[in-house]
Short mmCIF file of C-alpha atoms and ligand atoms in Angstrom, two decimals:
data_model
loop_
_atom_site.label_atom_id
_atom_site.label_comp_id
_atom_site.label_asym_id
_atom_site.label_seq_id
_atom_site.Cartn_x
_atom_site.Cartn_y
_atom_site.Cartn_z
CA MET A 1 -28.76 52.40 142.50
CA LYS A 2 -30.82 49.52 143.79
CA ASN A 3 -31.23 49.01 147.50
CA VAL A 4 -28.56 46.35 147.92
CA MET A 5 -25.63 45.82 150.28
CA ALA A 6 -22.03 44.79 149.81
CA ALA A 7 -19.98 42.55 152.10
CA CYS A 8 -16.37 41.62 152.66
CA THR A 9 -15.41 38.43 150.82
CA GLN A 10 -13.40 37.26 153.81
CA CYS A 11 -14.87 38.44 157.11
CA GLY A 12 -18.42 39.11 155.95
CA GLN A 13 -18.56 42.67 157.32
CA SER A 14 -21.42 44.38 155.48
CA TYR A 15 -21.25 47.78 153.82
CA PRO A 16 -23.99 50.04 152.49
CA MET A 17 -23.67 51.11 148.83
CA GLU A 18 -23.43 54.79 149.80
CA ASN A 19 -19.73 55.65 149.86
CA LEU A 20 -18.75 52.03 149.39
CA PRO A 21 -15.04 51.68 150.23
CA TYR A 22 -12.74 49.89 147.82
CA ARG A 23 -11.72 47.19 150.30
CA CYS A 24 -12.78 45.97 153.74
CA GLY A 25 -11.86 48.37 156.53
CA LEU A 26 -11.32 45.46 158.92
CA CYS A 27 -9.27 42.95 156.91
CA ASN A 28 -8.39 44.76 153.65
CA GLU A 29 -9.89 42.01 151.47
CA PRO A 30 -12.11 42.88 148.47
CA LEU A 31 -15.83 43.56 148.81
CA GLU A 32 -18.65 42.00 146.84
CA ILE A 33 -22.20 43.12 146.18
CA GLU A 34 -24.82 40.77 147.59
CA LEU A 35 -26.02 37.94 145.36
CA ALA A 36 -28.94 38.69 143.06
CA ALA A 37 -31.29 35.96 144.19
CA GLY A 38 -34.26 36.74 141.95
CA GLY A 39 -34.74 38.03 138.45
CA ARG A 40 -34.98 37.15 134.79
CA ILE A 41 -33.27 38.01 131.54
CA ARG A 42 -35.01 41.02 130.00
CA ASP A 43 -37.09 40.41 126.89
CA GLY A 44 -35.84 41.96 123.71
CA ASN A 45 -33.25 41.58 121.01
CA PRO A 46 -29.58 41.71 122.04
CA LEU A 47 -28.92 43.63 118.81
CA THR A 48 -30.83 46.55 120.28
CA GLN A 49 -29.91 46.11 123.96
CA THR A 50 -26.82 46.79 126.03
CA ILE A 51 -25.51 44.16 128.44
CA LEU A 52 -26.46 46.43 131.35
CA GLU A 53 -30.04 46.48 130.05
CA ARG A 54 -30.44 42.80 129.17
CA TYR A 55 -29.14 41.64 132.54
CA ALA A 56 -30.46 44.59 134.58
CA ASP A 57 -32.20 42.31 137.10
CA PHE A 58 -28.81 40.92 138.11
CA LEU A 59 -26.89 44.19 138.26
CA PRO A 60 -27.02 46.88 140.96
CA PHE A 61 -28.15 49.73 138.68
CA ALA A 62 -31.80 50.76 138.94
CA SER A 63 -31.80 52.46 135.53
CA PRO A 64 -28.72 51.85 133.33
CA ASP A 65 -27.68 54.62 130.92
CA ARG A 66 -27.28 53.45 127.35
CA ASP A 67 -25.30 56.48 126.19
CA ILE A 68 -22.12 55.23 127.89
CA SER A 69 -22.10 51.97 125.93
CA LEU A 70 -19.69 51.23 123.09
CA GLY A 71 -21.50 47.98 122.29
CA GLU A 72 -19.54 45.80 124.72
CA GLY A 73 -20.34 42.15 125.34
CA PHE A 74 -22.61 39.76 123.44
CA THR A 75 -19.43 38.09 122.18
CA PRO A 76 -19.56 34.79 120.29
CA LEU A 77 -19.23 31.37 121.91
CA ILE A 78 -17.78 29.15 119.21
CA PRO A 79 -17.53 25.35 119.37
CA ALA A 80 -14.02 24.06 118.65
CA ALA A 81 -14.63 20.39 117.87
CA GLY A 82 -11.27 19.87 116.16
CA LEU A 83 -9.34 21.28 119.12
CA ALA A 84 -11.40 19.21 121.56
CA GLU A 85 -10.60 16.06 119.62
CA ARG A 86 -6.92 16.91 119.45
CA ILE A 87 -6.71 17.51 123.19
CA GLY A 88 -8.90 14.52 123.99
CA ILE A 89 -11.92 16.10 125.67
CA SER A 90 -15.56 15.78 124.74
CA GLN A 91 -16.52 19.38 123.95
CA LEU A 92 -14.68 22.69 123.87
CA TYR A 93 -16.16 26.15 123.36
CA LEU A 94 -14.23 29.40 122.93
CA LYS A 95 -15.75 32.60 124.34
CA ASN A 96 -14.14 35.27 122.19
CA GLU A 97 -13.75 38.40 124.31
CA ALA A 98 -11.40 39.86 121.69
CA GLN A 99 -14.56 41.06 119.94
CA ASN A 100 -15.21 43.76 122.52
CA PRO A 101 -14.86 47.47 121.58
CA THR A 102 -11.28 47.71 122.84
CA TRP A 103 -10.52 44.07 122.02
CA SER A 104 -10.59 42.57 125.50
CA PHE A 105 -13.00 41.45 128.26
CA LYS A 106 -12.13 44.59 130.24
CA ASP A 107 -14.87 46.63 128.52
CA ARG A 108 -17.60 44.83 130.46
CA GLY A 109 -16.17 45.86 133.82
CA THR A 110 -15.31 49.32 132.59
CA VAL A 111 -18.86 50.09 131.46
CA ALA A 112 -20.18 48.93 134.85
CA GLY A 113 -17.57 50.99 136.71
CA ILE A 114 -18.29 54.11 134.66
CA GLN A 115 -22.00 53.60 135.24
CA HIS A 116 -21.43 53.58 138.99
CA ALA A 117 -19.02 56.53 138.89
CA ARG A 118 -21.61 58.56 136.98
CA LYS A 119 -24.45 57.68 139.35
CA ARG A 120 -22.26 58.92 142.17
CA GLY A 121 -21.59 62.17 140.36
CA TYR A 122 -17.92 61.68 139.47
CA GLN A 123 -16.46 63.48 136.46
CA ARG A 124 -13.05 61.90 136.76
CA ILE A 125 -12.10 58.24 136.51
CA GLY A 126 -8.78 56.48 136.68
CA THR A 127 -6.95 53.19 136.51
CA VAL A 128 -3.54 51.63 137.09
CA SER A 129 -2.68 49.56 134.04
CA THR A 130 -0.28 49.36 131.12
CA GLY A 131 -2.45 47.19 128.94
CA ASN A 132 -6.02 46.13 128.26
CA MET A 133 -7.60 47.96 131.18
CA ALA A 134 -5.85 51.25 130.40
CA THR A 135 -7.11 51.20 126.81
CA SER A 136 -10.60 50.29 127.92
CA VAL A 137 -10.91 52.97 130.61
CA ALA A 138 -9.48 55.64 128.28
CA ALA A 139 -11.98 54.75 125.54
CA TYR A 140 -15.04 54.61 127.80
CA ALA A 141 -14.09 57.85 129.56
CA ARG A 142 -13.96 59.53 126.17
CA LYS A 143 -17.36 58.15 125.23
CA ALA A 144 -18.87 59.30 128.54
CA GLY A 145 -17.23 62.73 128.31
CA MET A 146 -15.25 62.17 131.51
CA GLU A 147 -11.67 62.97 132.42
CA ALA A 148 -9.47 59.86 132.61
CA PHE A 149 -6.26 59.46 134.61
CA ILE A 150 -4.21 56.47 133.49
CA PHE A 151 -1.12 55.51 135.49
CA VAL A 152 1.35 53.47 133.44
CA SER A 153 4.89 52.44 134.34
CA LYS A 154 7.69 54.65 133.08
CA ALA A 155 9.23 51.81 131.08
CA ILE A 156 6.15 51.29 128.91
CA ALA A 157 6.90 50.69 125.21
CA THR A 158 5.60 53.07 122.53
CA GLU A 159 3.71 50.18 120.97
CA LYS A 160 1.72 49.90 124.19
CA ILE A 161 1.29 53.55 125.07
CA ASN A 162 -0.13 54.81 121.76
CA PRO A 163 -3.27 52.64 121.78
CA ILE A 164 -4.07 54.27 125.15
CA ALA A 165 -2.98 57.78 124.15
CA ILE A 166 -5.23 57.84 121.07
CA TYR A 167 -8.24 58.40 123.38
CA LYS A 168 -6.52 61.45 124.93
CA PRO A 169 -6.59 60.58 128.64
CA HIS A 170 -4.23 62.15 131.18
CA LEU A 171 -1.57 59.52 130.63
CA ILE A 172 0.95 59.55 133.45
CA ARG A 173 4.18 57.54 133.23
CA VAL A 174 5.08 56.72 136.82
CA ASP A 175 8.76 56.75 137.73
CA GLY A 176 9.35 54.49 140.76
CA ASP A 177 7.75 51.43 142.33
CA TYR A 178 4.77 50.65 140.13
CA GLY A 179 3.92 47.44 142.02
CA ASN A 180 2.14 49.06 144.95
CA LEU A 181 0.35 51.72 142.94
CA TYR A 182 -2.93 49.81 143.11
CA TYR A 183 -3.27 50.69 146.82
CA GLU A 184 -1.69 54.13 146.46
CA SER A 185 -4.10 55.05 143.66
CA LEU A 186 -7.09 54.57 145.95
CA LYS A 187 -5.72 57.26 148.27
CA ILE A 188 -4.85 59.55 145.37
CA GLY A 189 -8.38 59.04 144.06
CA GLN A 190 -9.96 60.01 147.37
CA GLU A 191 -7.92 63.19 147.60
CA ASN A 192 -8.54 64.25 144.01
CA GLY A 193 -12.10 63.18 143.32
CA ILE A 194 -11.05 60.42 140.91
CA TYR A 195 -13.04 57.19 140.83
CA PHE A 196 -10.52 54.40 140.29
CA ILE A 197 -11.80 51.41 138.30
CA ASN A 198 -8.89 49.10 139.05
CA SER A 199 -8.58 45.43 138.23
CA ASP A 200 -10.85 43.94 140.87
CA ALA A 201 -13.04 46.95 141.68
CA THR A 202 -16.41 45.85 143.05
CA PHE A 203 -18.30 47.17 140.01
CA ARG A 204 -15.78 45.78 137.53
CA VAL A 205 -16.58 42.36 139.00
CA GLU A 206 -20.29 43.08 138.43
CA GLY A 207 -19.62 43.76 134.74
CA SER A 208 -17.66 40.52 134.35
CA LYS A 209 -20.71 38.54 135.49
CA THR A 210 -22.22 39.14 132.05
CA ILE A 211 -19.68 36.69 130.53
CA ALA A 212 -21.31 33.93 132.58
CA PHE A 213 -24.83 35.12 131.73
CA GLU A 214 -24.06 35.01 128.01
CA ILE A 215 -22.46 31.55 128.24
CA CYS A 216 -25.66 30.30 129.91
CA GLU A 217 -27.81 31.72 127.13
CA GLN A 218 -25.48 30.55 124.36
CA LEU A 219 -25.45 26.98 125.70
CA GLN A 220 -29.22 27.13 126.18
CA PHE A 221 -28.68 26.76 129.92
CA ALA A 222 -27.01 23.32 129.61
CA MET A 223 -23.99 23.95 131.79
CA PRO A 224 -20.41 23.00 130.94
CA ASP A 225 -18.39 20.99 133.45
CA TYR A 226 -15.65 23.63 133.56
CA VAL A 227 -15.03 27.25 132.64
CA ILE A 228 -11.34 28.06 132.39
CA ILE A 229 -10.13 31.63 132.81
CA PRO A 230 -6.69 33.25 132.36
CA THR A 231 -6.20 34.95 135.72
CA SER A 232 -4.29 38.00 136.85
CA ALA A 233 -5.81 40.23 139.56
CA GLY A 234 -8.74 37.84 139.96
CA GLY A 235 -11.56 40.29 139.23
CA ASN A 236 -12.74 38.67 136.01
CA LEU A 237 -12.72 35.19 137.50
CA ARG A 238 -14.69 36.45 140.51
CA GLY A 239 -17.27 38.03 138.23
CA ILE A 240 -17.74 34.96 136.02
CA GLU A 241 -18.07 32.66 139.04
CA LYS A 242 -20.55 35.02 140.70
CA GLY A 243 -22.60 35.24 137.51
CA PHE A 244 -23.12 31.49 137.42
CA ARG A 245 -23.97 31.44 141.13
CA GLU A 246 -26.61 34.13 140.60
CA PHE A 247 -28.27 32.35 137.67
CA HIS A 248 -28.28 29.20 139.81
CA ALA A 249 -29.84 31.06 142.76
CA CYS A 250 -32.50 32.42 140.41
CA GLY A 251 -33.33 28.94 139.08
CA LEU A 252 -32.08 29.62 135.54
CA ILE A 253 -29.47 26.82 135.61
CA ASP A 254 -29.51 23.58 137.58
CA LYS A 255 -25.79 23.48 138.39
CA THR A 256 -22.79 25.80 138.33
CA PRO A 257 -19.68 24.87 136.35
CA LYS A 258 -16.38 24.33 138.14
CA ILE A 259 -13.92 27.14 137.62
CA ILE A 260 -10.30 26.66 136.55
CA CYS A 261 -7.90 29.52 137.27
CA ALA A 262 -5.17 29.38 134.60
CA GLN A 263 -1.86 31.16 135.13
CA ALA A 264 1.58 31.32 133.54
CA SER A 265 4.19 29.49 135.61
CA GLY A 266 6.47 32.56 135.41
CA CYS A 267 3.89 34.41 137.53
CA SER A 268 1.48 32.05 139.25
CA PRO A 269 0.86 33.25 142.82
CA ILE A 270 -2.67 31.80 142.91
CA ALA A 271 -1.77 28.42 141.38
CA ASN A 272 1.25 28.17 143.71
CA ALA A 273 -0.87 28.75 146.81
CA PHE A 274 -3.57 26.40 145.52
CA GLN A 275 -1.07 23.57 144.93
CA ALA A 276 0.46 24.11 148.39
CA LYS A 277 -3.04 24.14 149.94
CA GLN A 278 -2.42 27.60 151.38
CA THR A 279 -5.17 30.11 152.07
CA LYS A 280 -3.09 33.19 151.26
CA ILE A 281 -1.07 34.04 148.18
CA SER A 282 2.59 35.08 148.35
CA ARG A 283 4.14 37.78 146.18
CA ILE A 284 6.16 36.56 143.19
CA PRO A 285 9.51 38.39 143.50
CA GLN A 286 10.45 38.44 139.80
CA PRO A 287 7.59 37.65 137.46
CA GLN A 288 8.64 36.58 133.98
CA THR A 289 6.27 35.37 131.28
CA ILE A 290 5.25 36.12 127.71
CA ALA A 291 1.66 36.40 128.99
CA HIS A 292 2.21 39.97 130.24
CA ALA A 293 -1.48 40.76 130.68
CA ILE A 294 -1.68 38.24 133.52
CA GLU A 295 1.72 39.04 135.00
CA ASN A 296 0.46 40.32 138.34
CA PRO A 297 2.91 39.30 141.09
CA PHE A 298 0.47 39.96 143.96
CA PRO A 299 -3.13 39.80 142.72
CA PRO A 300 -5.43 41.91 144.92
CA SER A 301 -8.21 39.31 144.68
CA GLY A 302 -5.85 36.33 144.91
CA ASN A 303 -6.99 35.22 148.36
CA GLN A 304 -10.63 35.52 147.37
CA VAL A 305 -9.99 33.41 144.25
CA LEU A 306 -8.53 30.72 146.53
CA ARG A 307 -11.61 30.89 148.78
CA LEU A 308 -14.04 30.61 145.93
CA LEU A 309 -12.15 27.80 144.17
CA LYS A 310 -12.46 25.85 147.40
CA ALA A 311 -16.19 26.49 147.66
CA ASN A 312 -16.74 25.84 143.94
CA GLY A 313 -14.64 22.66 143.69
CA GLY A 314 -12.46 24.31 141.06
CA LEU A 315 -8.77 24.16 140.29
CA ALA A 316 -5.76 26.40 139.70
CA VAL A 317 -3.03 25.45 137.29
CA ALA A 318 0.12 27.05 135.85
CA VAL A 319 1.70 26.43 132.44
CA GLU A 320 5.11 27.19 130.93
CA ASP A 321 5.69 29.87 128.27
CA ALA A 322 6.63 27.24 125.68
CA ALA A 323 3.23 25.59 126.13
CA ILE A 324 1.51 28.99 125.93
CA ILE A 325 3.17 29.81 122.60
CA LYS A 326 2.25 26.38 121.25
CA ALA A 327 -1.34 26.88 122.37
CA GLN A 328 -1.41 30.33 120.73
CA ALA A 329 -0.48 28.63 117.44
CA MET A 330 -3.15 25.97 118.00
CA LEU A 331 -5.77 28.69 118.48
CA ALA A 332 -4.66 30.35 115.25
CA GLU A 333 -5.02 27.03 113.45
CA THR A 334 -8.73 27.20 114.27
CA GLY A 335 -9.04 30.84 113.14
CA PHE A 336 -8.59 32.63 116.47
CA PHE A 337 -5.72 34.97 117.22
CA GLY A 338 -5.63 35.73 120.91
CA GLN A 339 -2.93 37.48 122.92
CA PRO A 340 -0.64 35.01 124.74
CA GLU A 341 -2.75 35.00 127.95
CA SER A 342 -5.75 33.96 125.84
CA ALA A 343 -3.87 30.76 125.03
CA VAL A 344 -3.03 30.01 128.67
CA PRO A 345 -6.34 28.15 129.27
CA LEU A 346 -5.80 25.93 126.24
CA ALA A 347 -2.30 25.02 127.45
CA ALA A 348 -3.78 24.37 130.90
CA ILE A 349 -6.47 22.05 129.52
CA GLN A 350 -3.76 20.06 127.71
CA LYS A 351 -1.73 19.80 130.90
CA LEU A 352 -4.72 18.71 133.00
CA ARG A 353 -5.67 16.13 130.37
CA ALA A 354 -2.11 14.78 130.21
CA GLU A 355 -2.14 14.44 134.00
CA ASN A 356 -5.51 12.68 133.75
CA ILE A 357 -7.12 15.25 136.05
CA LEU A 358 -9.47 15.85 133.13
CA LYS A 359 -10.75 12.43 132.09
CA GLY A 360 -11.81 13.16 128.54
CA SER A 361 -15.60 13.27 128.90
CA GLU A 362 -15.71 16.94 129.90
CA LYS A 363 -17.49 19.87 128.29
CA ILE A 364 -15.32 22.98 128.76
CA VAL A 365 -15.63 26.69 128.00
CA SER A 366 -12.34 28.55 127.56
CA ILE A 367 -12.11 32.33 127.70
CA ILE A 368 -10.15 34.13 124.96
CA SER A 369 -9.49 37.28 126.96
CA GLY A 370 -8.07 39.63 124.32
CA SER A 371 -6.87 40.10 120.77
CA GLY A 372 -3.52 38.86 119.51
CA LEU A 373 -2.89 42.23 117.88
CA LYS A 374 -2.44 43.66 121.39
CA PHE A 375 0.98 42.06 121.67
CA THR A 376 2.72 41.72 118.33
CA GLU A 377 6.08 40.89 119.97
CA ALA A 378 4.71 37.36 120.27
CA PHE A 379 5.11 36.94 116.50
CA ALA A 380 8.84 36.49 117.07
CA HIS A 381 8.14 33.22 118.89
CA HIS A 382 6.39 31.64 115.92
CA SER A 383 8.02 30.50 112.71
CA LEU A 384 6.01 32.66 110.33
CA THR A 385 6.81 32.51 106.63
CA SER A 386 5.83 33.98 103.30
CA THR A 387 7.21 33.46 99.80
CA GLU A 388 7.90 35.73 96.85
CA CYS A 389 7.55 35.40 93.11
CA LYS A 390 7.46 37.66 90.02
CA ARG A 391 4.09 39.06 88.90
CA ASP A 392 4.10 37.24 85.58
CA ASP A 393 5.07 33.92 87.13
CA ILE A 394 2.28 33.60 89.69
CA GLY A 395 0.27 31.01 87.73
CA PRO A 396 3.14 28.59 87.08
CA TYR A 397 4.51 29.30 90.58
CA ILE A 398 1.27 28.15 92.21
CA LYS A 399 1.12 25.07 89.96
CA HIS A 400 4.70 24.17 90.77
CA HIS A 401 4.69 24.79 94.51
CA PHE A 402 1.10 24.14 95.51
CA SER A 403 -0.19 21.48 93.13
CA ARG A 404 -3.61 20.32 94.24
CA GLN A 405 -4.75 16.74 94.51
CA ASP A 406 -8.46 17.26 93.95
CA SER A 407 -10.16 18.61 90.83
CA GLY A 408 -12.72 20.94 92.37
CA THR A 409 -14.38 23.36 89.98
CA ASP A 410 -15.64 26.04 92.46
ZN1 ZN B 501 -13.20 41.96 155.95
#
C-alpha cells in the first residue's frame, strides 16, 4: 500500500491505512482515502492493461496484482444524439457499465476491495447483497481463489440466487431483519476474519473512481456539465465524484462536472432529504420500486452524498416507476438494455428538463449501471410482441405484413 491516510467524510478525523476501520469511530460516518493530488495516466494500451494499472497513480495500491482481474472497466461511452434530441438537451452520452464481467459497475469496486483484502493477508471476503454486488464478489473471490461469504435475504427468488450460486460461494440465506445486516456484518467479519466489501466500503469507492477517469479520457478531457448516477448506498456516486475531483486536482481537467443523484420515488431517502434541505437522510419505512438494485431504505453513505452534492453544486431527484419503465423502453430503442435502475437517470433527465431545471444546452453523461438481463421480471411491464407464420408462407407473409417503401438492393 502507498503511504496515504484516510479521513472521516464528516468530522475529518484522520485514520492510518493500517487496520483502517470501516466507519469513523467518533461519528460513524464513512471514511475516505485522501485525495490523489498528483499523478498521470500510465502509458500503454488499455487492451493490455487493467484499470488498477492504468490509473495506479490515483489508487492507493503500490503494486496492483493483475491476476485478480476479470477484465473489468474500460466500458464504452456512447453518444446518444437521438435520445438527446428527443429529451431536448444538447448532448447525451451513455456509459455502459453492463459490459463489465458480471454485467454491472460493481466489478470495479470489487476488484479494488479484493486487492486491498489480499494485501492485508485475508483469505476470506464477504458482502451483504441480493443482487449485483453479490454476483460480483462471488465471481472475483473465485478468480482470486478466496473464500466468499454472501449474505442474502431468505426471501430471495431462485432467479436471483442462481447467478450468485454458480460461483460456489458460501451463500447464506438470512432469516430475520436483513435491513441492519450491513452494520452487523462488520462485526461478524471482525470475529471471523472475513473482509467485508459492502456497498460503500472505502476501497469499493476507490474502484468506482475509474468510471470518472474513463469518462475524462473518452471525452478527451472536455468535461460534461452533468454526470447522472442511479444511487442506492451512495458508494458509486462518491467514487465517481472523487475521481473527477482528483483529475481536477492533478490538472488533467479544468472543471469538474456537477453530479446528479437519481433515485426511484418509491425509495428516495437522499432525494427527499435534498429537496427538504436537510443534512441527514431518514429511513424509508416501506420501500417499493421496480428499480430493486437501488432500493436501499437507509443508504450508509446517504449523508455523505448530501454533503458532496452541496459542495459540488449537484442535484438529487426522484422519479416514478412508470417513468422508469418508459425510460427503459427508450434506452432499448437506442440499442441498450439496462436493468430498471439504469433507466432511472434518463427518466430523471426528462423530469429536470420538463421542470426547466435543465435548460437544454447541457452536455450530460448518464450511467447505465447494469444489464437488463439481471431482472427479467421487468419484461412484464412492456408490451412485447412477436408473430407466427407457417414455414412455407414466410415470403408472402413478409410482403403482406411488412411491405417496404424503398427499393434498396443491399
Ligand atoms: Zn467522523
